[in-house]
PDB file of C-alpha atoms in Angstrom:
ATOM      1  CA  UNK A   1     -88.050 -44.827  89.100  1.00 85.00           C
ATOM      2  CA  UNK A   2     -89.552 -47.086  86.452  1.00 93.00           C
ATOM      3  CA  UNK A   3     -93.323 -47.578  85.294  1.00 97.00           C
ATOM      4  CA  UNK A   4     -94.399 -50.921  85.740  1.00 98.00           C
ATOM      5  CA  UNK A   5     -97.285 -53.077  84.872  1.00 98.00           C
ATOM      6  CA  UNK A   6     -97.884 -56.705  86.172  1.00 98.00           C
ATOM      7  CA  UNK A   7    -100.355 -58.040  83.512  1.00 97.00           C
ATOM      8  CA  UNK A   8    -101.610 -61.129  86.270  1.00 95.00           C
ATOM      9  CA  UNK A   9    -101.128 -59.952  89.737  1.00 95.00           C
ATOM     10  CA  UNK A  10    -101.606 -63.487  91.625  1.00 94.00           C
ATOM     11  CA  UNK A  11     -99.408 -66.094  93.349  1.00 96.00           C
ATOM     12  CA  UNK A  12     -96.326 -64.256  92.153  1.00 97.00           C
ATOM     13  CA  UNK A  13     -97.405 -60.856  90.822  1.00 97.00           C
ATOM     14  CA  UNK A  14     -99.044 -59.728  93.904  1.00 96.00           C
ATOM     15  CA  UNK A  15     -96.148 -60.318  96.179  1.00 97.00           C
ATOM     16  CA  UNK A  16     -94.074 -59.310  93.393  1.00 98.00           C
ATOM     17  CA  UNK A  17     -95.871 -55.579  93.221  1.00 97.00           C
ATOM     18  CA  UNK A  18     -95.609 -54.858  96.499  1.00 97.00           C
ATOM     19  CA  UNK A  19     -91.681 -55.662  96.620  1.00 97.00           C
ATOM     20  CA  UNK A  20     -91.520 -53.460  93.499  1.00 97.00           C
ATOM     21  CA  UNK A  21     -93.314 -50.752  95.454  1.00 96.00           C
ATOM     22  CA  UNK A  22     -91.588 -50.602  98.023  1.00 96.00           C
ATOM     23  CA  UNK A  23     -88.801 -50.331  96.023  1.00 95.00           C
ATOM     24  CA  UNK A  24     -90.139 -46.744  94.960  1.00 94.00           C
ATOM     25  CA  UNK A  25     -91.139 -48.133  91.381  1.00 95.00           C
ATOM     26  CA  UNK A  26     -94.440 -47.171  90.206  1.00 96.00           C
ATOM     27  CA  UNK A  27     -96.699 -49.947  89.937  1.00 96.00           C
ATOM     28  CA  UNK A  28     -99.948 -51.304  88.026  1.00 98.00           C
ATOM     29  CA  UNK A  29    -101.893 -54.670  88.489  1.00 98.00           C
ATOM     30  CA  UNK A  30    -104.264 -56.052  86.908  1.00 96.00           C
ATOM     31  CA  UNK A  31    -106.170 -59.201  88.460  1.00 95.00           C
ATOM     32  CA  UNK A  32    -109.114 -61.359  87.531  1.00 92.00           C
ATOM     33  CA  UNK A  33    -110.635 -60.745  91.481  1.00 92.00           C
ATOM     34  CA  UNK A  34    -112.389 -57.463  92.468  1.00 92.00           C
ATOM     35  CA  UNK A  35    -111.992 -58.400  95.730  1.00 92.00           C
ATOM     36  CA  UNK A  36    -108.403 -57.440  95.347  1.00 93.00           C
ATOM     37  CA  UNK A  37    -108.895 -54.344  93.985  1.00 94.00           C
ATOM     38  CA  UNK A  38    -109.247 -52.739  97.772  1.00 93.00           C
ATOM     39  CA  UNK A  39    -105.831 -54.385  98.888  1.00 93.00           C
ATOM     40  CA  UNK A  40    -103.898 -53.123  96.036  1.00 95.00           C
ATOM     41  CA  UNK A  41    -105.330 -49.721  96.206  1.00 91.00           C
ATOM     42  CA  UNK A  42    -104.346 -49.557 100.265  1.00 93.00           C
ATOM     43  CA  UNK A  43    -100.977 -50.409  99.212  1.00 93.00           C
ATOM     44  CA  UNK A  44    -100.786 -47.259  96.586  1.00 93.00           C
ATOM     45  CA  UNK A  45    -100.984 -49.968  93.601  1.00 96.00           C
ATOM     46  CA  UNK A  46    -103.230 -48.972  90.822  1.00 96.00           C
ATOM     47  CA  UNK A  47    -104.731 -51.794  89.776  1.00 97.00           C
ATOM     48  CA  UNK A  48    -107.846 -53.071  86.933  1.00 96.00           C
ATOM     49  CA  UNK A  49    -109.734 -56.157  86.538  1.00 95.00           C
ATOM     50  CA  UNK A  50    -108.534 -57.716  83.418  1.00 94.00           C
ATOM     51  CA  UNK A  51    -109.287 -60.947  81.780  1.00 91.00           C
ATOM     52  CA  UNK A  52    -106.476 -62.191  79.130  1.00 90.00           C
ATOM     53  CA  UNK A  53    -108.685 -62.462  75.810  1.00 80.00           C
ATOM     54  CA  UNK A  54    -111.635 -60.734  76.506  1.00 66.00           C
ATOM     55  CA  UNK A  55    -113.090 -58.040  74.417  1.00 65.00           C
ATOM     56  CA  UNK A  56    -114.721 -56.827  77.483  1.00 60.00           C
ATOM     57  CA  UNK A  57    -111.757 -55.365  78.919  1.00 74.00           C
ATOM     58  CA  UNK A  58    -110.076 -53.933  76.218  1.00 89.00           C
ATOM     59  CA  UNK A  59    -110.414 -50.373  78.218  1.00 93.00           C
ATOM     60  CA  UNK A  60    -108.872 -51.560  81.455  1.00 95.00           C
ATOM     61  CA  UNK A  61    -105.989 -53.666  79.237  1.00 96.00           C
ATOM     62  CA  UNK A  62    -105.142 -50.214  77.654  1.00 96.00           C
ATOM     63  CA  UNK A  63    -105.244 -48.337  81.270  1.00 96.00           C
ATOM     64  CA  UNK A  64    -102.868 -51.044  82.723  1.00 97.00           C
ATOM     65  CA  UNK A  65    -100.334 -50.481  79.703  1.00 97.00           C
ATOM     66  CA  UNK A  66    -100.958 -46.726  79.139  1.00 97.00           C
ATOM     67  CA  UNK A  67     -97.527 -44.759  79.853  1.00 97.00           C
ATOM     68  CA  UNK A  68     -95.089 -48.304  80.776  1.00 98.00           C
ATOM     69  CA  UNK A  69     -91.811 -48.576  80.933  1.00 98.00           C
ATOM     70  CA  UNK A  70     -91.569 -51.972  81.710  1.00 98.00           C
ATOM     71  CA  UNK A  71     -94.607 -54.989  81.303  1.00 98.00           C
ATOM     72  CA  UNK A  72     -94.643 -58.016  83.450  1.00 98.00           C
ATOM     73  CA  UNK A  73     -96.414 -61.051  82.279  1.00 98.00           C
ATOM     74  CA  UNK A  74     -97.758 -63.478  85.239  1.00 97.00           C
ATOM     75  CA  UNK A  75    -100.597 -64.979  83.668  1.00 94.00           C
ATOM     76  CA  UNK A  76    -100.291 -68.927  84.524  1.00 88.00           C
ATOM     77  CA  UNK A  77    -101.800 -71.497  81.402  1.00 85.00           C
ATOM     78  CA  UNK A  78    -104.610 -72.838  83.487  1.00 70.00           C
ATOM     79  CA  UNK A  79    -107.162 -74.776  82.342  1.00 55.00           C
ATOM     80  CA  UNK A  80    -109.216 -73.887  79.131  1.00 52.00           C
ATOM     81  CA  UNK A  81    -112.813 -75.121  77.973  1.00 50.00           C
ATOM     82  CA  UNK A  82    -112.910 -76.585  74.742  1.00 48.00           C
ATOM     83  CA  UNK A  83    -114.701 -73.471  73.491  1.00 47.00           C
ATOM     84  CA  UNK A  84    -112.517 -70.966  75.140  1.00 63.00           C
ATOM     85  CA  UNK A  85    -109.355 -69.363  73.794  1.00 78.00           C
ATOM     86  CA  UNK A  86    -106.103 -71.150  73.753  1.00 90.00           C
ATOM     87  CA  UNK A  87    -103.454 -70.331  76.182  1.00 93.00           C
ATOM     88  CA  UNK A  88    -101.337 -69.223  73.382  1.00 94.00           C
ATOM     89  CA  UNK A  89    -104.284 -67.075  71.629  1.00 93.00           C
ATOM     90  CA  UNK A  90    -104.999 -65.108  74.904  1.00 93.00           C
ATOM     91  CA  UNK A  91    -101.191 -64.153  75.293  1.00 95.00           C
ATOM     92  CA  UNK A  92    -100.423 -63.609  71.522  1.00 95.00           C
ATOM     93  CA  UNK A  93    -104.075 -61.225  71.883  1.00 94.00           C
ATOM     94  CA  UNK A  94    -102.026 -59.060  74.257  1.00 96.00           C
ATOM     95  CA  UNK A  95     -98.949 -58.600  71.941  1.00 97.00           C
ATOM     96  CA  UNK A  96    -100.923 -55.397  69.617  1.00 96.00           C
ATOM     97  CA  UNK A  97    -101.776 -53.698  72.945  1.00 97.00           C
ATOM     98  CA  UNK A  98     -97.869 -53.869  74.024  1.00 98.00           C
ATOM     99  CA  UNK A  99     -97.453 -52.315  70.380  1.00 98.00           C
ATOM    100  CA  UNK A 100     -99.752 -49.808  70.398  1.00 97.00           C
ATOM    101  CA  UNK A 101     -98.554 -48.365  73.984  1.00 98.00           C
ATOM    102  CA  UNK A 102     -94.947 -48.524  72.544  1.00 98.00           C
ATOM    103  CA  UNK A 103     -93.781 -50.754  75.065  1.00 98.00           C
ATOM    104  CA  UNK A 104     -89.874 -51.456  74.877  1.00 98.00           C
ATOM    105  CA  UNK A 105     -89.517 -54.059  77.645  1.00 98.00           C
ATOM    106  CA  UNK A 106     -91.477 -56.863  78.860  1.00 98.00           C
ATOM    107  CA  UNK A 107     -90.474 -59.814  80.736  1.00 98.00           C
ATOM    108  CA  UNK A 108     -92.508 -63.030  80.733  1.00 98.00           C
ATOM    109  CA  UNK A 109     -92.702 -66.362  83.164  1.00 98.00           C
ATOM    110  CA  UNK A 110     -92.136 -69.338  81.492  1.00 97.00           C
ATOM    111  CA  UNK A 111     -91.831 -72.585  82.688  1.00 97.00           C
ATOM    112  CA  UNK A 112     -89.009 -75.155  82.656  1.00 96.00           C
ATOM    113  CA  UNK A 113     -91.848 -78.064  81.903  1.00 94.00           C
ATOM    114  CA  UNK A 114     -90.588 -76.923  77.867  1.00 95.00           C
ATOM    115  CA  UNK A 115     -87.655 -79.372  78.953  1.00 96.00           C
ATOM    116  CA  UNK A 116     -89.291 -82.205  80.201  1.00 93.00           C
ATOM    117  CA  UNK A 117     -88.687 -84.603  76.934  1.00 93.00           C
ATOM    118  CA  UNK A 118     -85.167 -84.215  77.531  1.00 95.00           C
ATOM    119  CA  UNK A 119     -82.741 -86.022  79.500  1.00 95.00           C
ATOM    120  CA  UNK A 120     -79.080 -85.423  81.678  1.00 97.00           C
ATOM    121  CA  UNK A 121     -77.789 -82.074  81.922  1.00 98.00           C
ATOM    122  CA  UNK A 122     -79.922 -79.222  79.948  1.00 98.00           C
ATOM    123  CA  UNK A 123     -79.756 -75.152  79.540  1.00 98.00           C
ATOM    124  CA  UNK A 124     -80.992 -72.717  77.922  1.00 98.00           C
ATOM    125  CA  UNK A 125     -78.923 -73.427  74.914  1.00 97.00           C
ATOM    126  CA  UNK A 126     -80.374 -76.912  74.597  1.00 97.00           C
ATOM    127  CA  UNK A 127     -82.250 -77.391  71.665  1.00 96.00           C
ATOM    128  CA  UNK A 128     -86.710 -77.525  72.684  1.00 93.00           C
ATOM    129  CA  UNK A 129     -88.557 -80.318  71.842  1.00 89.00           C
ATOM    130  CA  UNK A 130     -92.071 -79.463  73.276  1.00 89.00           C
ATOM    131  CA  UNK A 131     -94.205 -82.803  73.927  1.00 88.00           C
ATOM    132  CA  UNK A 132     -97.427 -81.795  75.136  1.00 90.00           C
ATOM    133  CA  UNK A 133     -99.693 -79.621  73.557  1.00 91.00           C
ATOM    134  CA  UNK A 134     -99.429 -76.823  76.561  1.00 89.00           C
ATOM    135  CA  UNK A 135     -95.183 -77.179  76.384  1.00 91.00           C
ATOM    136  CA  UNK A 136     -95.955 -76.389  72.464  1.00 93.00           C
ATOM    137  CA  UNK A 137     -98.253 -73.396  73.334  1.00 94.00           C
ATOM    138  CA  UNK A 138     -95.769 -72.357  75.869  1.00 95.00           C
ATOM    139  CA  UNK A 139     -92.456 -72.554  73.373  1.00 96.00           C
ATOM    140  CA  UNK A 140     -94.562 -70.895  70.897  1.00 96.00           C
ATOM    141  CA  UNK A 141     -95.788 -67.721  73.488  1.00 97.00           C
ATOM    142  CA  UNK A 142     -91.979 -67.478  73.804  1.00 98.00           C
ATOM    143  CA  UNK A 143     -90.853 -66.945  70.282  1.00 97.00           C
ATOM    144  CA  UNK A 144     -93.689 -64.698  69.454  1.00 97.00           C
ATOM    145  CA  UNK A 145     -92.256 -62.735  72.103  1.00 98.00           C
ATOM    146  CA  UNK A 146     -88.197 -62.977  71.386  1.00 98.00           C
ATOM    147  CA  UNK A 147     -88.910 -62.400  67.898  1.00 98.00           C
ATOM    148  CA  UNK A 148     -91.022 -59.657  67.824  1.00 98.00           C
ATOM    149  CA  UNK A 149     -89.268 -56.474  66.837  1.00 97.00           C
ATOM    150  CA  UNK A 150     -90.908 -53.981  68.821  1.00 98.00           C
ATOM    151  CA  UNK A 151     -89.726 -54.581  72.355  1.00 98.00           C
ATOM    152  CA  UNK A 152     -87.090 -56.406  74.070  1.00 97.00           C
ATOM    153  CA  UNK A 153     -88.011 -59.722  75.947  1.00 98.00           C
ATOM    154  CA  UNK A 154     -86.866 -61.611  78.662  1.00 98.00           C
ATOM    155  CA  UNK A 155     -88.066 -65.272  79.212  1.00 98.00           C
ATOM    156  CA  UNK A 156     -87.668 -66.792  82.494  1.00 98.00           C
ATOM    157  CA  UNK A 157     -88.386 -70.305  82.681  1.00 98.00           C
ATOM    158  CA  UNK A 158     -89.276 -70.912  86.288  1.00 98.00           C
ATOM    159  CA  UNK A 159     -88.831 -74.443  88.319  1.00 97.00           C
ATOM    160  CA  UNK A 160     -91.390 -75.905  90.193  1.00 96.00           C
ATOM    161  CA  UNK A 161     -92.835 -73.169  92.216  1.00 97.00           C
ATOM    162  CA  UNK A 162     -92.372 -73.043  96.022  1.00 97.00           C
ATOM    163  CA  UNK A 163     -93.711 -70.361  98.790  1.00 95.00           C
ATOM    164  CA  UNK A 164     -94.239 -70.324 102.280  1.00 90.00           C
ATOM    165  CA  UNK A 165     -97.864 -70.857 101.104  1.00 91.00           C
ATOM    166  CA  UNK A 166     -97.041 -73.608  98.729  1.00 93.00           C
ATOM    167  CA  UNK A 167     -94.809 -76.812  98.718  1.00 94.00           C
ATOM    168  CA  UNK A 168     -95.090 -80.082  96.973  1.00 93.00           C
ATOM    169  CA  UNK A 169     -93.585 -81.882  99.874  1.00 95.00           C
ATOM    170  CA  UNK A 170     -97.457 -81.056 101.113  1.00 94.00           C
ATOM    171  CA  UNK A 171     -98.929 -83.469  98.378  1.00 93.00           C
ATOM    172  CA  UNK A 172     -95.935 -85.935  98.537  1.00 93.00           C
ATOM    173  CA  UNK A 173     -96.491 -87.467 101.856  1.00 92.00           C
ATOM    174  CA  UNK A 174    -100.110 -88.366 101.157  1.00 92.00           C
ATOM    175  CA  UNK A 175     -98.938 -90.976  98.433  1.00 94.00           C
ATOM    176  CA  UNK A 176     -98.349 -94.061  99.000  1.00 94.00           C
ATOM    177  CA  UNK A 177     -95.392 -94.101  96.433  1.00 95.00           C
ATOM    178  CA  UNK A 178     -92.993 -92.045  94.664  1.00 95.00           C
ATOM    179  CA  UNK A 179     -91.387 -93.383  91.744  1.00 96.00           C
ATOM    180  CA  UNK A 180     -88.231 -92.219  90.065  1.00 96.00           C
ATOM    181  CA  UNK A 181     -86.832 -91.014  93.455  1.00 97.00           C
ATOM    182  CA  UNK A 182     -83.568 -90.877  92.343  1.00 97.00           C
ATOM    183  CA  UNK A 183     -84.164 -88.182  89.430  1.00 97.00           C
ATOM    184  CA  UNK A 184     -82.794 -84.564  90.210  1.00 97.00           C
ATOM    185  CA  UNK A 185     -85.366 -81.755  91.654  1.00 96.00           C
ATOM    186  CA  UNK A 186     -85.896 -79.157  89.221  1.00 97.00           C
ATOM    187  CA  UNK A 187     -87.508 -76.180  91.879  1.00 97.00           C
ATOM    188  CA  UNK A 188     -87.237 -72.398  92.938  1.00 98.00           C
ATOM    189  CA  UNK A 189     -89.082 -70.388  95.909  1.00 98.00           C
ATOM    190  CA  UNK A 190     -91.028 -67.167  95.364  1.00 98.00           C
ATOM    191  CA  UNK A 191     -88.464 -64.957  97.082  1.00 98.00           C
ATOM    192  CA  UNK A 192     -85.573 -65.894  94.729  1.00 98.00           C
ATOM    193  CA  UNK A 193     -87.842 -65.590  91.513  1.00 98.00           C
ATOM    194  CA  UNK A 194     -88.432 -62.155  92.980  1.00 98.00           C
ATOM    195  CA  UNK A 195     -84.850 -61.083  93.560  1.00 98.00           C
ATOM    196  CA  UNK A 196     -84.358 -61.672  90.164  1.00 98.00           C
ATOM    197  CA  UNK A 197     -86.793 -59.931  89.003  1.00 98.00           C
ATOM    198  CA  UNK A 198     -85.610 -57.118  91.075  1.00 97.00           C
ATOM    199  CA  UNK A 199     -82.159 -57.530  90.043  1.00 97.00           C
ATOM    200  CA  UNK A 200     -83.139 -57.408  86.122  1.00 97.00           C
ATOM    201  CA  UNK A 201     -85.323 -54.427  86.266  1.00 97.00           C
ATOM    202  CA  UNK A 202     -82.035 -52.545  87.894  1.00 95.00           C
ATOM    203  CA  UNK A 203     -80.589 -53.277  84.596  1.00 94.00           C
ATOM    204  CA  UNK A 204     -81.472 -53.002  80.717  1.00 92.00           C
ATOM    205  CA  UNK A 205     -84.114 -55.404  79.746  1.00 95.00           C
ATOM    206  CA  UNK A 206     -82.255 -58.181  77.308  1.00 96.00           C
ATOM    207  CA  UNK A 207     -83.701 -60.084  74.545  1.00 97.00           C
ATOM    208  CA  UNK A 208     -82.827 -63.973  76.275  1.00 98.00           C
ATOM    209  CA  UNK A 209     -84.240 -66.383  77.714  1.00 98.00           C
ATOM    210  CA  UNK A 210     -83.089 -67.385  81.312  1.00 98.00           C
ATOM    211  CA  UNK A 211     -83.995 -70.235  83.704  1.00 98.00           C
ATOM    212  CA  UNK A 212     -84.597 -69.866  87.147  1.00 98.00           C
ATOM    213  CA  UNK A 213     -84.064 -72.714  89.282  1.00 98.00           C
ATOM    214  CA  UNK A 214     -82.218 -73.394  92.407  1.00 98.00           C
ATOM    215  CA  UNK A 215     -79.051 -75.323  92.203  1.00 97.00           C
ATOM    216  CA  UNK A 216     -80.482 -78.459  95.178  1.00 96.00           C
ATOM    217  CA  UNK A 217     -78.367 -81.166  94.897  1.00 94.00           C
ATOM    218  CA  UNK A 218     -80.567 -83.566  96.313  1.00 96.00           C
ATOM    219  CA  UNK A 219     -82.690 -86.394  94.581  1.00 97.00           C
ATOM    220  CA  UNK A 220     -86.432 -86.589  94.906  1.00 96.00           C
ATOM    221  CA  UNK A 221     -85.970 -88.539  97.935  1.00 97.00           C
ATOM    222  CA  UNK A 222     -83.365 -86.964  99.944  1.00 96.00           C
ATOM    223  CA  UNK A 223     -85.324 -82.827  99.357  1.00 96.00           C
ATOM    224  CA  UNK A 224     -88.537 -84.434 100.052  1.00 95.00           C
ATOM    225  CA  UNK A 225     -87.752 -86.092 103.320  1.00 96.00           C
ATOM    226  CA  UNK A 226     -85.306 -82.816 104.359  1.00 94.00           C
ATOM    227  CA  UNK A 227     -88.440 -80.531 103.042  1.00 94.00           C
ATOM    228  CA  UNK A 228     -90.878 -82.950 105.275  1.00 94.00           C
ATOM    229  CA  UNK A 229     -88.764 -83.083 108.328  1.00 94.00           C
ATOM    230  CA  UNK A 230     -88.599 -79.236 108.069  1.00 92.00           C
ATOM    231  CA  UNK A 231     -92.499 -79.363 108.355  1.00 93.00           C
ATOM    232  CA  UNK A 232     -92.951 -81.796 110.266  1.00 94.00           C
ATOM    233  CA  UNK A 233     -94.928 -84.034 108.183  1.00 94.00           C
ATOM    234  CA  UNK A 234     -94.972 -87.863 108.458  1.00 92.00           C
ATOM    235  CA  UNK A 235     -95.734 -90.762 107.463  1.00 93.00           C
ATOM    236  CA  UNK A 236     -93.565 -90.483 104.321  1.00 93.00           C
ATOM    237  CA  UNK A 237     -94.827 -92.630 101.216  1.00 95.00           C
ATOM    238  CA  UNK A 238     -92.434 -95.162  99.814  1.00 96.00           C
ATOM    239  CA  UNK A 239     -89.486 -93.981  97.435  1.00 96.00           C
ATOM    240  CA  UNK A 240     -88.458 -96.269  94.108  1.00 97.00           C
ATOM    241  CA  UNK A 241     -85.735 -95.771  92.220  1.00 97.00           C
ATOM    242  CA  UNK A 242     -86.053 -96.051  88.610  1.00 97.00           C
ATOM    243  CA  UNK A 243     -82.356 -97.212  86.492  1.00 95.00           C
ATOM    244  CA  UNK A 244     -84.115 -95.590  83.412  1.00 95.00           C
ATOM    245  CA  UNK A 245     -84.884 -92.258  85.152  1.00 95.00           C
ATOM    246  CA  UNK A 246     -84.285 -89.183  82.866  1.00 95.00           C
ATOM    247  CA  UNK A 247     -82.392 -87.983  85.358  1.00 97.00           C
ATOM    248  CA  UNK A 248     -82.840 -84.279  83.867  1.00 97.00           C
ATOM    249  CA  UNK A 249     -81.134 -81.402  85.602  1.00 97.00           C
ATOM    250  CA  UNK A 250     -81.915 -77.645  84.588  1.00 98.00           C
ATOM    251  CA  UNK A 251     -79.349 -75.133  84.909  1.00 98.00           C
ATOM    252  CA  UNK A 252     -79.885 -71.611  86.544  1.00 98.00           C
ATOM    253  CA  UNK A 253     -76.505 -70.542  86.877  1.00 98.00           C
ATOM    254  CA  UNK A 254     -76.536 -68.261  83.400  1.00 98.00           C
ATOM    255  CA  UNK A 255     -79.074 -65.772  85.124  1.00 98.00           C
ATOM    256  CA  UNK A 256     -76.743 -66.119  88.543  1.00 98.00           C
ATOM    257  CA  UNK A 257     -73.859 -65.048  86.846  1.00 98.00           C
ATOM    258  CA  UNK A 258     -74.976 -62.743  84.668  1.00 97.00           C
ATOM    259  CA  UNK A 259     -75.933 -60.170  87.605  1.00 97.00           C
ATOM    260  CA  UNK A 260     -74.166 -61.694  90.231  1.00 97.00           C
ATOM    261  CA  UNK A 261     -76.499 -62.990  92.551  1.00 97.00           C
ATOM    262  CA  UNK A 262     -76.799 -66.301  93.861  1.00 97.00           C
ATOM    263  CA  UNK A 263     -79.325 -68.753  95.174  1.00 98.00           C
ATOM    264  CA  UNK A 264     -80.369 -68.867  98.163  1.00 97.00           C
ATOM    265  CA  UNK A 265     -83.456 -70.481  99.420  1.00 94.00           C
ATOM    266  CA  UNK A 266     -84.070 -74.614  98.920  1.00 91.00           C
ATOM    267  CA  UNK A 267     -80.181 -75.023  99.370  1.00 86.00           C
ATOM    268  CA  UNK A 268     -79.557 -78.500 101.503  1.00 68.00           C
TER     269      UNK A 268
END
């Protein structure tokens, strides 16, 4: 049995703990919503209200790390007021707590959107060449991490997120048009983020970075109208091609072979 904290127990931490529990691993949350607190405790999940950055919860940020084997970081960039930390501030502000708790192993979700000023085929080996200001704080979060000397990390830069409770196909239809239908999807659901997950905390925590996104060899036109026959959603908005599409498709296949598991949810 391992000790593990999820520092952001939300979309994918809190289904993520209660796999992990019922796994027999010994679990901590943390969340920004007391009214989770109630849930998590029914479930046997120790859990604190912590907000990323604030001095205010310095106590319960040193109760969720206190005596962990392994640290989990969820914690999505959102959206920050001008005079409010940077996303990059409130995750470097975590990295003396991990220190001072001795903390060997944490694993942190990225986000594949560090690619998206790159075209054709990319992986984890291609070189980063963050646009936006968020894709910078993101790339940055990630080498502070990978290059600290205190604890091993693993980056996982996740595709577009998909859930029984979430699907872009949802938004799609009520456009009127789609452009660059012919580029690649770039997309992973919940349930195989969390088997990987699963699978890596099985094994020692490496210091890499890994993408996690589901091999669909579909364009945007082809999975949205399979994803919005599945649901039964209609009209459909009008698809256009564009001949100068980027046409960029992320690889997940070095985390698939690495431990041996494959894909498979979003497969056509």
């Amino acid at each position: 049995m391992k000790k593990i904290s999820i520092l952001g127990a939300g979309w994918l931490g809190n289904p993520l703990a209660l796999q992990l529990k019922s796994n027999g691993q010994e679990l901590k949350v943390s969340t920004t919503t007391p009214e989770k607190i109630s849930s998590f405790n029914e479930n046997g999940i120790e859990s604190f209200i912590v907000n990323v950055g604030s001095n205010s919860d310095t106590e319960n940020l040193d109760n969720l790390l206190t005596d962990t084997d392994i640290l989990i970081i969820t914690i999505p960039p959102g959206r920050s007021k001008p005079s409010e930390s940077t996303y990059v501030d409130r995750i470097k502000s975590i990295i003396p707590f991990i220190e001072k708790h001795d903390i060997k192993n944490v694993l942190y979700t990225s986000s594949t959107t560090v690619y998206l000023s790159l075209k054709g085929n990319v992986n984890e080996e291609t070189p980063i060449v963050p646009v936006s200001e968020m894709d910078q704080q993101i790339f940055e979060i990630e080498n502070l991490l990978l290059n600290n000397q205190n604890f091993n990390a693993t980056i996982l830069r996740l595709g577009g997120l998909i859930g029984e409770d979430r699907h872009p196909v949802k938004f799609i239809v009520k456009r009127e048009n789609v452009d660059d239908a012919n580029n690649p999807v770039n997309m992973i659901h919940r349930t195989d983020i969390i088997r990987f997950l699963e699978k890596i905390i099985e094994n020692e925590i490496p210091n890499d970075v890994f993408n996690i996104v589901a091999p669909i060899n579909l364009n945007r036109r082809d999975f949205y109208t399979q994803e919005a026959a599945k649901l039964g959603l209609s009209p459909l908005p009008k698809f256009t091609d564009n001949p100068n599409a980027d046409m960029r498709n992320v690889s997940g296949q070095k985390i698939s072979k690495k431990y041996g598991l494959d894909y498979l949810y979003l497969l056509d």
